[in-house]
Short mmCIF file of C-alpha atoms in Angstrom, two decimals:
data_model
loop_
_atom_site.label_atom_id
_atom_site.label_comp_id
_atom_site.label_asym_id
_atom_site.label_seq_id
_atom_site.Cartn_x
_atom_site.Cartn_y
_atom_site.Cartn_z
CA MET A 342 25.68 37.29 4.73
CA VAL A 343 23.52 39.69 2.75
CA SER A 344 20.51 38.74 4.89
CA LEU A 345 22.27 40.22 7.95
CA PHE A 346 22.12 43.68 6.38
CA ILE A 347 18.90 43.51 4.37
CA GLY A 348 17.00 46.76 4.90
CA LYS A 349 20.12 48.44 6.29
CA ILE A 350 22.51 50.99 4.85
CA LEU A 351 26.23 50.41 4.67
CA ILE A 352 28.50 53.29 3.77
CA THR A 353 31.75 53.01 1.86
CA ASN A 354 34.67 54.70 3.57
CA ASN A 355 35.60 56.76 0.53
CA LYS A 356 35.53 60.45 -0.30
CA ASP A 357 31.90 60.37 -1.46
CA CYS A 358 30.70 58.04 1.31
CA ASP A 359 28.83 55.95 -1.26
CA GLU A 360 25.85 54.14 0.18
CA VAL A 361 25.32 50.41 -0.30
CA ASP A 362 21.66 49.85 0.41
CA THR A 363 19.91 47.88 -2.33
CA GLU A 364 19.82 44.09 -2.23
CA SER A 365 21.80 43.83 -5.47
CA GLU A 366 24.49 46.22 -4.19
CA LEU A 367 24.73 44.37 -0.90
CA SER A 368 24.94 41.08 -2.75
CA GLN A 369 27.74 42.37 -4.96
CA ARG A 370 29.76 43.60 -1.98
CA LEU A 371 29.10 40.81 0.52
CA ASP A 372 28.31 37.54 -1.27
CA ASN A 373 30.89 34.74 -1.30
CA LYS A 374 33.23 36.61 1.04
CA VAL A 375 34.57 36.26 4.53
CA MET A 376 33.18 39.15 6.57
CA LEU A 377 34.96 40.89 9.42
CA LEU A 378 32.85 42.90 11.84
CA TYR A 379 35.21 45.27 13.61
CA PHE A 380 33.88 46.62 16.89
CA GLY A 381 36.21 49.39 17.98
CA SER A 382 36.74 53.11 18.38
CA GLY A 383 39.35 55.75 17.77
CA GLU A 384 39.52 56.68 21.46
CA CYS A 385 39.99 53.20 22.96
CA THR A 386 43.66 52.68 23.90
CA ARG A 387 43.62 48.99 22.96
CA CYS A 388 41.92 49.88 19.64
CA GLN A 389 44.56 52.52 18.95
CA GLU A 390 47.18 49.78 19.23
CA PHE A 391 45.26 47.21 17.20
CA SER A 392 43.65 49.32 14.43
CA PRO A 393 46.94 49.91 12.52
CA VAL A 394 47.56 46.14 12.65
CA LEU A 395 44.08 45.46 11.24
CA LYS A 396 44.53 48.15 8.61
CA ASP A 397 47.80 46.58 7.41
CA PHE A 398 46.21 43.12 7.50
CA PHE A 399 43.28 44.26 5.33
CA VAL A 400 45.41 46.26 2.89
CA ARG A 401 47.84 43.38 2.32
CA LEU A 402 44.92 41.14 1.33
CA THR A 403 42.99 43.59 -0.83
CA ASP A 404 45.28 46.29 -2.22
CA GLU A 405 46.64 45.86 -5.75
CA PHE A 406 50.07 46.99 -4.52
CA TYR A 407 50.35 43.67 -2.65
CA VAL A 408 48.05 41.29 -4.51
CA GLU A 409 47.05 40.83 -8.15
CA ARG A 410 43.45 40.14 -7.20
CA ALA A 411 41.80 41.21 -3.95
CA SER A 412 41.01 38.40 -1.52
CA GLN A 413 37.39 37.51 -0.87
CA LEU A 414 37.27 39.66 2.21
CA VAL A 415 35.01 42.47 3.37
CA LEU A 416 35.15 44.50 6.57
CA VAL A 417 32.33 46.37 8.27
CA TYR A 418 33.27 48.83 11.01
CA VAL A 419 30.74 48.82 13.85
CA SER A 420 31.60 52.06 15.58
CA GLN A 421 31.88 52.33 19.35
CA ASP A 422 32.90 55.96 19.07
CA GLU A 423 31.27 58.50 21.37
CA THR A 424 30.43 60.99 18.63
CA GLU A 425 30.03 61.00 14.86
CA GLU A 426 32.92 63.43 14.59
CA LYS A 427 35.22 60.99 16.38
CA GLN A 428 34.03 58.20 14.11
CA GLU A 429 34.79 60.29 11.02
CA LYS A 430 38.22 61.22 12.36
CA PHE A 431 39.08 57.56 12.94
CA LEU A 432 37.79 56.38 9.56
CA LYS A 433 39.87 58.95 7.71
CA THR A 434 42.94 56.94 8.71
CA MET A 435 41.46 53.60 7.60
CA PRO A 436 41.18 51.89 4.16
CA LYS A 437 38.69 53.28 1.66
CA ARG A 438 37.32 49.77 1.01
CA TRP A 439 36.01 49.47 4.54
CA LEU A 440 32.27 49.69 5.02
CA PHE A 441 30.52 51.10 8.07
CA LEU A 442 27.06 51.61 9.51
CA PRO A 443 25.63 55.13 9.89
CA PHE A 444 26.53 56.51 13.32
CA GLN A 445 22.90 56.80 14.45
CA ASP A 446 21.92 53.30 13.32
CA GLU A 447 20.61 51.32 16.29
CA PHE A 448 21.48 48.12 14.47
CA LYS A 449 24.99 48.54 15.91
CA ARG A 450 23.57 47.73 19.34
CA GLU A 451 21.82 44.64 17.96
CA LEU A 452 25.11 43.41 16.55
CA GLU A 453 26.85 44.00 19.88
CA LEU A 454 24.25 41.87 21.65
CA ARG A 455 24.18 39.17 19.00
CA PHE A 456 27.93 38.66 19.11
CA ALA A 457 28.30 39.28 22.85
CA VAL A 458 30.65 42.23 22.44
CA SER A 459 31.70 43.81 25.71
CA ASN A 460 35.31 44.99 25.57
CA THR A 461 36.82 46.34 22.37
CA PRO A 462 38.58 45.71 20.08
CA VAL A 463 36.63 42.75 18.74
CA VAL A 464 36.83 41.25 15.24
CA VAL A 465 34.05 38.77 14.51
CA VAL A 466 34.76 36.56 11.49
CA LEU A 467 31.72 35.29 9.57
CA LYS A 468 31.10 32.86 6.73
CA PRO A 469 28.99 34.05 3.76
CA SER A 470 26.12 32.16 5.44
CA GLY A 471 26.48 34.30 8.57
CA GLU A 472 27.86 31.43 10.63
CA VAL A 473 30.64 32.47 13.02
CA ILE A 474 34.16 31.31 12.19
CA ALA A 475 35.79 33.23 15.05
CA GLY A 476 34.11 35.15 17.86
CA ASN A 477 37.12 37.41 18.25
CA ALA A 478 40.09 37.12 15.90
CA VAL A 479 42.13 40.00 17.34
CA GLU A 480 44.92 37.80 18.72
CA GLU A 481 44.85 35.54 15.67
CA ILE A 482 45.41 38.54 13.40
CA ARG A 483 48.17 39.84 15.68
CA CYS A 484 50.02 36.53 15.77
CA LEU A 485 49.45 35.05 12.30
CA GLY A 486 48.94 38.11 10.15
CA THR A 487 47.53 37.47 6.68
CA ALA A 488 48.20 33.73 7.01
CA CYS A 489 45.01 33.34 9.05
CA PHE A 490 42.87 34.33 6.06
CA LYS A 491 43.64 31.02 4.36
CA ASN A 492 42.20 29.19 7.37
CA TRP A 493 39.05 31.32 7.24
CA GLN A 494 38.76 30.83 3.49
CA GLU A 495 38.84 27.06 3.90
CA ALA A 496 36.38 27.18 6.79
CA ALA A 497 34.01 29.36 4.75
CA GLU A 498 34.31 27.04 1.72
CA LEU A 499 34.44 30.00 -0.60
CA VAL A 500 33.99 29.53 -4.33
CA ASP A 501 37.21 30.69 -5.94
CA ARG A 502 36.03 32.78 -8.88
CA SER A 503 38.78 33.32 -11.44
CA PHE A 504 38.22 36.32 -13.66
CA LEU A 505 39.95 37.17 -16.92
CA LEU A 506 42.58 39.84 -16.61
CA ALA A 507 42.08 43.13 -18.43
CA GLU A 508 44.41 42.13 -21.24
CA ASP A 509 42.43 38.93 -21.73
CA PHE A 510 39.28 40.98 -22.20
CA ASP A 511 41.10 43.23 -24.65
CA ASP A 512 42.32 40.21 -26.60
CA LEU A 513 38.84 38.72 -26.55
CA ALA A 514 37.37 41.99 -27.83
CA LYS A 515 39.94 42.14 -30.64
CA ARG A 516 39.17 38.58 -31.65
CA SER A 517 35.45 39.30 -31.61
CA ILE A 518 35.90 42.27 -33.92
CA THR A 519 38.30 40.57 -36.34
CA ASP A 520 36.67 37.13 -36.38
CA PRO A 521 34.20 37.93 -39.21
CA ILE A 522 37.04 39.36 -41.31
CA ARG A 523 39.28 36.36 -40.67
CA ARG A 524 36.44 33.95 -41.47
CA LEU A 525 35.73 35.74 -44.77
CA LYS A 526 39.43 35.72 -45.67
CA TYR A 527 39.57 31.99 -44.89
CA LYS A 528 36.56 31.32 -47.15
CA LEU A 529 38.09 33.33 -50.02
CA ASP A 530 41.46 31.60 -49.64
CA LYS A 531 39.76 28.22 -49.58
CA LYS A 532 37.73 29.08 -52.68
CA THR A 533 40.88 30.29 -54.47
CA ARG A 534 42.75 27.10 -53.59
CA LYS A 535 39.91 24.90 -54.90
CA LYS A 536 39.73 26.88 -58.14
CA LYS A 537 43.47 26.56 -58.64
CA GLU A 538 43.39 22.83 -57.95
CA LYS A 539 40.55 22.41 -60.49
CA GLU A 540 42.50 24.30 -63.12
CA GLU A 541 45.55 22.13 -62.52
CA VAL A 542 43.45 19.00 -63.07
CA LEU A 543 41.86 20.29 -66.26
CA CYS A 544 45.04 21.85 -67.66
CA PRO A 545 48.06 19.93 -66.33
CA ASP A 546 51.46 21.33 -67.15
CA MET A 547 52.83 19.86 -70.37
CA GLU A 548 56.31 18.43 -70.29
CA LEU A 549 58.68 19.96 -72.76
#
């Protein structure tokens, strides 16, 4: 997946429009994830109907309000907007986790040709390898909602990486800090017990 965007710039749809352009950054954002390429625009009537559906679909799979851990899903918006201003206006209504290509990037045209995009909206679903899972998943998303992600996940053979929760890290940190103290206390207690046992052997209690 990363190879598709090597040498390109992806922009995060947040307030600062953070750029994702180095290989390591691209790898962190794209590796081991199902990728959605959304070809659409804010002016297209069909896109106006579908975009809120896609937004809800994406949010329900990635937002902490709905899920404990975000699904292995990434979306790149490939703008078909007429102007950069229209693109910006549309993206302001979309999730901040979306990525998009710079408006002037000609690579958008290459992607259109590669995936035979003619009429929007189009959602191309890709495996981490870049292999196509679905040429256009618009109707699948409409009909199945978030349930279709499980099918994509299985098709993509994603590695399910389980991470420790924050409290687990806190607990681990506490144990790391206190371990030397607990080990020392254990050694002292053990030494005290041995000394006491030795004294009891040498000086057993006398019966009255």
